[in-house]
mmCIF file of C-alpha atoms in Angstrom:
data_model
loop_
_atom_site.group_PDB
_atom_site.id
_atom_site.type_symbol
_atom_site.label_atom_id
_atom_site.label_comp_id
_atom_site.label_asym_id
_atom_site.label_seq_id
_atom_site.Cartn_x
_atom_site.Cartn_y
_atom_site.Cartn_z
ATOM 1 C CA MET V 54 -24.813 -26.569 -32.638
ATOM 2 C CA ARG V 55 -21.135 -25.580 -32.019
ATOM 3 C CA GLY V 56 -21.737 -25.629 -28.298
ATOM 4 C CA ILE V 57 -23.406 -29.094 -28.465
ATOM 5 C CA ALA V 58 -20.439 -30.352 -30.646
ATOM 6 C CA ARG V 59 -17.905 -29.125 -28.047
ATOM 7 C CA TYR V 60 -19.956 -30.694 -25.213
ATOM 8 C CA LEU V 61 -20.069 -34.033 -27.083
ATOM 9 C CA ALA V 62 -16.304 -33.841 -27.896
ATOM 10 C CA GLY V 63 -15.515 -33.327 -24.191
ATOM 11 C CA ILE V 64 -17.594 -36.328 -23.183
ATOM 12 C CA PHE V 65 -15.922 -38.447 -26.003
ATOM 13 C CA SER V 66 -12.476 -37.376 -24.699
ATOM 14 C CA VAL V 67 -13.293 -38.432 -21.122
ATOM 15 C CA VAL V 68 -14.715 -41.747 -22.267
ATOM 16 C CA THR V 69 -11.720 -42.443 -24.436
ATOM 17 C CA ILE V 70 -9.291 -41.688 -21.640
ATOM 18 C CA LEU V 71 -11.209 -43.954 -19.217
ATOM 19 C CA ALA V 72 -11.300 -46.750 -21.847
ATOM 20 C CA LEU V 73 -7.552 -46.491 -22.425
ATOM 21 C CA TRP V 74 -6.866 -46.401 -18.638
ATOM 22 C CA LYS V 75 -9.015 -49.516 -18.100
ATOM 23 C CA ALA V 76 -7.418 -51.369 -20.977
ATOM 24 C CA ILE V 77 -3.829 -50.577 -19.846
ATOM 25 C CA ALA V 78 -4.617 -51.633 -16.196
ATOM 26 C CA TRP V 79 -6.423 -54.784 -17.359
ATOM 27 C CA LEU V 80 -3.863 -55.930 -19.983
ATOM 28 C CA GLY V 81 -0.900 -55.109 -17.766
ATOM 29 C CA HIS V 82 -2.229 -56.878 -14.758
ATOM 30 C CA TYR V 83 -0.837 -54.103 -12.646
ATOM 31 C CA PRO V 84 -1.299 -54.167 -8.854
ATOM 32 C CA SER V 85 -3.527 -51.507 -7.294
ATOM 33 C CA PHE V 86 -0.601 -49.536 -5.843
ATOM 34 C CA ILE V 87 0.998 -49.121 -9.324
ATOM 35 C CA LEU V 88 -2.091 -48.504 -11.533
ATOM 36 C CA PRO V 89 -5.581 -49.026 -9.997
ATOM 37 C CA HIS V 90 -8.569 -49.640 -12.212
ATOM 38 C CA PRO V 91 -10.971 -46.661 -12.802
ATOM 39 C CA GLU V 92 -13.668 -48.434 -10.665
ATOM 40 C CA GLU V 93 -11.253 -48.638 -7.714
ATOM 41 C CA VAL V 94 -10.619 -44.942 -7.877
ATOM 42 C CA ALA V 95 -14.340 -44.209 -8.241
ATOM 43 C CA ARG V 96 -15.051 -46.376 -5.224
ATOM 44 C CA ARG V 97 -12.314 -44.644 -3.183
ATOM 45 C CA PHE V 98 -13.710 -41.274 -4.279
ATOM 46 C CA TRP V 99 -17.149 -42.015 -2.955
ATOM 47 C CA LEU V 100 -15.737 -43.325 0.338
ATOM 48 C CA THR V 101 -13.672 -40.124 0.819
ATOM 49 C CA VAL V 102 -16.748 -38.050 0.060
ATOM 50 C CA ALA V 103 -19.017 -40.053 2.314
ATOM 51 C CA ASP V 104 -16.695 -39.834 5.378
ATOM 52 C CA GLY V 105 -15.993 -36.062 4.746
ATOM 53 C CA THR V 106 -12.193 -36.490 4.190
ATOM 54 C CA LEU V 107 -12.237 -35.108 0.659
ATOM 55 C CA LEU V 108 -14.493 -32.101 1.508
ATOM 56 C CA PHE V 109 -12.367 -31.174 4.589
ATOM 57 C CA HIS V 110 -9.142 -31.183 2.661
ATOM 58 C CA ALA V 111 -10.650 -29.530 -0.380
ATOM 59 C CA LYS V 112 -12.068 -26.631 1.636
ATOM 60 C CA VAL V 113 -8.615 -25.874 3.063
ATOM 61 C CA THR V 114 -6.997 -25.852 -0.384
ATOM 62 C CA LEU V 115 -9.766 -23.783 -1.905
ATOM 63 C CA PHE V 116 -9.373 -21.180 0.835
ATOM 64 C CA GLU V 117 -5.620 -21.055 0.196
ATOM 65 C CA ILE V 118 -6.238 -20.670 -3.555
ATOM 66 C CA GLY V 119 -8.930 -18.029 -3.119
ATOM 67 C CA ALA V 120 -6.858 -15.911 -0.775
ATOM 68 C CA GLY V 121 -3.526 -16.370 -2.658
ATOM 69 C CA LEU V 122 -5.289 -15.698 -5.988
ATOM 70 C CA SER V 123 -6.913 -12.506 -4.690
ATOM 71 C CA LEU V 124 -3.612 -11.224 -3.172
ATOM 72 C CA GLY V 125 -1.555 -12.140 -6.241
ATOM 73 C CA LEU V 126 -4.010 -10.575 -8.712
ATOM 74 C CA ILE V 127 -4.485 -7.320 -6.818
ATOM 75 C CA SER V 128 -0.790 -6.759 -6.132
ATOM 76 C CA ALA V 129 0.224 -7.713 -9.648
ATOM 77 C CA PHE V 130 -2.358 -5.425 -11.250
ATOM 78 C CA VAL V 131 -1.465 -2.464 -9.040
ATOM 79 C CA LEU V 132 2.258 -2.869 -9.458
ATOM 80 C CA GLY V 133 1.831 -3.533 -13.217
ATOM 81 C CA TYR V 134 -0.100 -0.331 -13.644
ATOM 82 C CA LEU V 135 2.565 1.671 -11.811
ATOM 83 C CA LEU V 136 5.436 0.117 -13.837
ATOM 84 C CA ALA V 137 3.564 0.757 -17.087
ATOM 85 C CA LYS V 138 2.965 4.382 -16.190
ATOM 86 C CA ILE V 139 6.114 5.429 -14.364
ATOM 87 C CA PRO V 140 9.313 4.685 -16.369
ATOM 88 C CA PHE V 141 11.796 5.255 -13.613
ATOM 89 C CA LEU V 142 9.972 2.928 -11.298
ATOM 90 C CA GLU V 143 10.060 0.237 -13.894
ATOM 91 C CA PHE V 144 13.846 0.915 -14.244
ATOM 92 C CA TYR V 145 14.505 0.214 -10.535
ATOM 93 C CA LEU V 146 11.877 -2.494 -9.733
ATOM 94 C CA THR V 147 11.786 -4.635 -12.826
ATOM 95 C CA PRO V 148 15.261 -6.334 -12.082
ATOM 96 C CA LEU V 149 14.086 -7.174 -8.571
ATOM 97 C CA VAL V 150 10.891 -8.700 -9.924
ATOM 98 C CA VAL V 151 12.719 -10.757 -12.482
ATOM 99 C CA VAL V 152 15.238 -11.975 -9.952
ATOM 100 C CA SER V 153 12.448 -13.068 -7.635
ATOM 101 C CA GLN V 154 10.770 -15.045 -10.352
ATOM 102 C CA SER V 155 13.912 -16.612 -11.568
ATOM 103 C CA MET V 156 14.005 -18.738 -8.508
ATOM 104 C CA PRO V 157 11.633 -21.767 -8.535
ATOM 105 C CA VAL V 158 8.747 -21.429 -6.168
ATOM 106 C CA VAL V 159 9.601 -24.929 -4.815
ATOM 107 C CA ALA V 160 12.942 -23.441 -3.623
ATOM 108 C CA LEU V 161 11.413 -20.384 -2.152
ATOM 109 C CA ALA V 162 8.495 -22.190 -0.418
ATOM 110 C CA PRO V 163 10.689 -23.457 2.612
ATOM 111 C CA LEU V 164 11.811 -19.839 3.141
ATOM 112 C CA LEU V 165 8.262 -18.582 3.102
ATOM 113 C CA VAL V 166 7.260 -21.219 5.660
ATOM 114 C CA ILE V 167 10.106 -20.005 7.945
ATOM 115 C CA TRP V 168 8.968 -16.365 7.574
ATOM 116 C CA PHE V 169 5.183 -16.909 7.691
ATOM 117 C CA GLY V 170 4.892 -20.067 9.801
ATOM 118 C CA PHE V 171 3.413 -23.518 9.195
ATOM 119 C CA GLY V 172 -0.225 -22.189 9.006
ATOM 120 C CA LEU V 173 -2.285 -20.916 6.070
ATOM 121 C CA ALA V 174 -0.277 -17.678 5.672
ATOM 122 C CA SER V 175 2.771 -19.467 4.121
ATOM 123 C CA LYS V 176 0.566 -21.405 1.672
ATOM 124 C CA ILE V 177 -1.309 -18.232 0.642
ATOM 125 C CA ALA V 178 2.046 -16.422 0.156
ATOM 126 C CA VAL V 179 3.312 -19.232 -2.110
ATOM 127 C CA CYS V 180 0.092 -19.203 -4.132
ATOM 128 C CA ALA V 181 0.226 -15.448 -4.455
ATOM 129 C CA LEU V 182 3.907 -15.496 -5.587
ATOM 130 C CA THR V 183 2.976 -18.097 -8.182
ATOM 131 C CA VAL V 184 0.182 -15.972 -9.637
ATOM 132 C CA PHE V 185 1.962 -12.690 -9.424
ATOM 133 C CA PHE V 186 4.392 -12.654 -12.373
ATOM 134 C CA PRO V 187 2.167 -13.701 -15.342
ATOM 135 C CA VAL V 188 -0.503 -11.272 -14.296
ATOM 136 C CA LEU V 189 2.061 -8.541 -13.825
ATOM 137 C CA VAL V 190 3.473 -9.017 -17.264
ATOM 138 C CA GLY V 191 -0.022 -9.216 -18.741
ATOM 139 C CA THR V 192 -1.033 -5.927 -17.094
ATOM 140 C CA ILE V 193 2.048 -4.068 -18.353
ATOM 141 C CA VAL V 194 1.762 -5.384 -21.904
ATOM 142 C CA GLY V 195 -1.971 -4.774 -21.982
ATOM 143 C CA LEU V 196 -1.682 -1.212 -20.871
ATOM 144 C CA ARG V 197 1.139 -0.443 -23.196
ATOM 145 C CA SER V 198 -0.822 -1.836 -26.162
ATOM 146 C CA VAL V 199 -3.269 1.135 -25.971
ATOM 147 C CA GLU V 200 -2.547 3.430 -28.923
ATOM 148 C CA GLN V 201 -1.561 7.035 -28.340
ATOM 149 C CA GLU V 202 -4.301 8.513 -30.473
ATOM 150 C CA PHE V 203 -6.898 7.168 -28.027
ATOM 151 C CA TYR V 204 -5.190 8.957 -25.199
ATOM 152 C CA ASP V 205 -5.182 12.101 -27.354
ATOM 153 C CA LEU V 206 -8.970 11.715 -27.904
ATOM 154 C CA MET V 207 -9.521 11.320 -24.182
ATOM 155 C CA ARG V 208 -7.429 14.449 -23.575
ATOM 156 C CA ILE V 209 -9.539 16.423 -26.081
ATOM 157 C CA LEU V 210 -12.735 15.189 -24.225
ATOM 158 C CA ARG V 211 -11.134 16.349 -20.990
ATOM 159 C CA ALA V 212 -11.412 12.991 -19.309
ATOM 160 C CA ASN V 213 -9.893 12.764 -15.858
ATOM 161 C CA ARG V 214 -7.414 10.052 -14.794
ATOM 162 C CA TRP V 215 -10.171 7.709 -13.525
ATOM 163 C CA GLN V 216 -12.231 8.142 -16.663
ATOM 164 C CA VAL V 217 -9.162 7.431 -18.821
ATOM 165 C CA PHE V 218 -8.498 4.205 -16.926
ATOM 166 C CA TRP V 219 -12.076 2.962 -16.759
ATOM 167 C CA LEU V 220 -13.239 3.893 -20.299
ATOM 168 C CA LEU V 221 -10.044 3.442 -22.263
ATOM 169 C CA GLU V 222 -7.168 1.576 -20.513
ATOM 170 C CA LEU V 223 -9.052 -1.232 -18.879
ATOM 171 C CA PRO V 224 -11.264 -2.133 -21.891
ATOM 172 C CA ALA V 225 -8.363 -1.911 -24.371
ATOM 173 C CA SER V 226 -6.088 -4.125 -22.192
ATOM 174 C CA LEU V 227 -8.775 -6.564 -21.312
ATOM 175 C CA PRO V 228 -7.908 -9.356 -23.888
ATOM 176 C CA ILE V 229 -4.265 -9.489 -22.790
ATOM 177 C CA LEU V 230 -5.050 -9.058 -19.121
ATOM 178 C CA MET V 231 -7.613 -11.896 -19.098
ATOM 179 C CA GLY V 232 -5.246 -14.106 -20.909
ATOM 180 C CA SER V 233 -2.673 -13.618 -18.108
ATOM 181 C CA VAL V 234 -5.367 -14.188 -15.473
ATOM 182 C CA LYS V 235 -6.262 -17.506 -17.072
ATOM 183 C CA VAL V 236 -2.576 -18.502 -16.683
ATOM 184 C CA GLY V 237 -2.593 -17.174 -13.163
ATOM 185 C CA VAL V 238 -5.636 -19.125 -11.948
ATOM 186 C CA THR V 239 -4.229 -22.431 -13.144
ATOM 187 C CA LEU V 240 -0.774 -21.676 -11.465
ATOM 188 C CA SER V 241 -2.548 -20.763 -8.216
ATOM 189 C CA VAL V 242 -3.523 -24.417 -7.731
ATOM 190 C CA ILE V 243 0.157 -25.336 -8.165
ATOM 191 C CA GLY V 244 1.220 -22.755 -5.704
ATOM 192 C CA ALA V 245 -1.181 -23.917 -3.042
ATOM 193 C CA VAL V 246 -0.070 -27.511 -3.476
ATOM 194 C CA VAL V 247 3.593 -26.678 -3.338
ATOM 195 C CA GLY V 248 3.027 -24.854 -0.025
ATOM 196 C CA GLU V 249 1.144 -27.935 1.301
ATOM 197 C CA PHE V 250 3.943 -30.199 0.132
ATOM 198 C CA ILE V 251 6.544 -28.280 2.213
ATOM 199 C CA ALA V 252 4.604 -28.110 5.527
ATOM 200 C CA ALA V 253 0.907 -28.887 6.064
ATOM 201 C CA ASP V 254 -1.332 -31.225 8.039
ATOM 202 C CA ARG V 255 -4.408 -30.594 5.823
ATOM 203 C CA GLY V 256 -5.304 -29.791 2.281
ATOM 204 C CA LEU V 257 -5.277 -31.762 -0.930
ATOM 205 C CA GLY V 258 -1.489 -31.406 -1.249
ATOM 206 C CA PHE V 259 -1.122 -32.994 2.148
ATOM 207 C CA LEU V 260 -3.548 -35.714 0.996
ATOM 208 C CA VAL V 261 -1.243 -36.343 -1.988
ATOM 209 C CA ASN V 262 1.765 -36.712 0.367
ATOM 210 C CA LEU V 263 -0.176 -38.951 2.688
ATOM 211 C CA ALA V 264 -1.324 -41.261 -0.100
ATOM 212 C CA ARG V 265 2.185 -41.390 -1.573
ATOM 213 C CA GLY V 266 3.654 -42.362 1.792
ATOM 214 C CA LEU V 267 0.986 -45.107 2.281
ATOM 215 C CA PHE V 268 1.324 -46.332 -1.380
ATOM 216 C CA ASP V 269 -2.435 -45.710 -1.522
ATOM 217 C CA THR V 270 -2.616 -45.006 -5.179
ATOM 218 C CA PRO V 271 -6.342 -44.837 -5.496
ATOM 219 C CA LEU V 272 -6.426 -42.021 -2.868
ATOM 220 C CA LEU V 273 -3.625 -40.381 -4.844
ATOM 221 C CA PHE V 274 -5.681 -40.412 -7.907
ATOM 222 C CA VAL V 275 -8.694 -39.030 -6.046
ATOM 223 C CA ALA V 276 -6.581 -36.064 -4.700
ATOM 224 C CA LEU V 277 -4.921 -35.319 -8.090
ATOM 225 C CA SER V 278 -8.247 -35.524 -10.015
ATOM 226 C CA SER V 279 -9.806 -33.119 -7.356
ATOM 227 C CA LEU V 280 -6.947 -30.654 -7.972
ATOM 228 C CA ALA V 281 -7.447 -30.979 -11.765
ATOM 229 C CA ALA V 282 -11.154 -30.320 -11.287
ATOM 230 C CA ILE V 283 -10.451 -27.183 -9.253
ATOM 231 C CA ALA V 284 -7.991 -25.961 -11.893
ATOM 232 C CA ILE V 285 -10.439 -26.523 -14.741
ATOM 233 C CA ALA V 286 -13.331 -24.931 -12.808
ATOM 234 C CA LEU V 287 -11.199 -21.811 -12.187
ATOM 235 C CA TYR V 288 -10.105 -21.541 -15.796
ATOM 236 C CA LEU V 289 -13.665 -22.024 -17.149
ATOM 237 C CA GLY V 290 -14.898 -19.398 -14.668
ATOM 238 C CA VAL V 291 -12.371 -16.868 -15.902
ATOM 239 C CA ALA V 292 -13.180 -17.838 -19.554
ATOM 240 C CA LEU V 293 -16.899 -17.207 -18.846
ATOM 241 C CA LEU V 294 -16.132 -13.873 -17.143
ATOM 242 C CA GLU V 295 -13.941 -12.902 -20.130
ATOM 243 C CA LYS V 296 -16.661 -13.689 -22.599
ATOM 244 C CA LYS V 297 -19.175 -11.503 -20.671
ATOM 245 C CA LEU V 298 -16.762 -8.603 -20.317
ATOM 246 C CA MET V 299 -15.735 -8.793 -23.998
ATOM 247 C CA LYS V 300 -19.364 -8.549 -25.070
ATOM 248 C CA GLY V 301 -19.570 -5.219 -23.377
ATOM 249 C CA ARG V 302 -16.662 -3.800 -25.303
#
């Protein structure tokens, strides 16, 4: 019953937003380039799907997100584990990591384009950089939340380093780690789009730029809603994975 209630609440929220959108556009008599009606956006959506435009650009962005997310998650987890376990490494590397994250990714994106070129590599790098910091912090905090008596127990049982990690550290840090991954997957969409904003001739970020330049607001809504759908799907996927993993704890 709780699941059905959540499903109905989601449908009600979507219907309410569409009704308010329609009412504002109709009462305000706004032209299409300022605020198109929902049916105009729906019509443009089906047109872009039918001619393959949306699928083409979505594939590019999804590839950038997938590659950048994988790179960011792996590098953040590995470095986070090392920082959590080696104090002197944390002392030397943490200031560098904090400084790198203190600069907005929008400001770093042009530099990454210069370094990695105008192709996919620069967009993947921006995406990975966006994902990196929250997952790094979640890894460090999660590993350090494991209580010392559990380590003592594993030592008594003569567990090796791999067994300690797999049977103790990973399960114990899972709630915090998965929370940071949820943040990371949503930020990965932002990272990919920022990279496409700077220099791209394909992708949903490019489609947003194109629609903005042409004052094609229905197409802009289509691109933005597609990005939102990708972010929601990624978040729900991680939430489902978290639920399955937490059942096995």
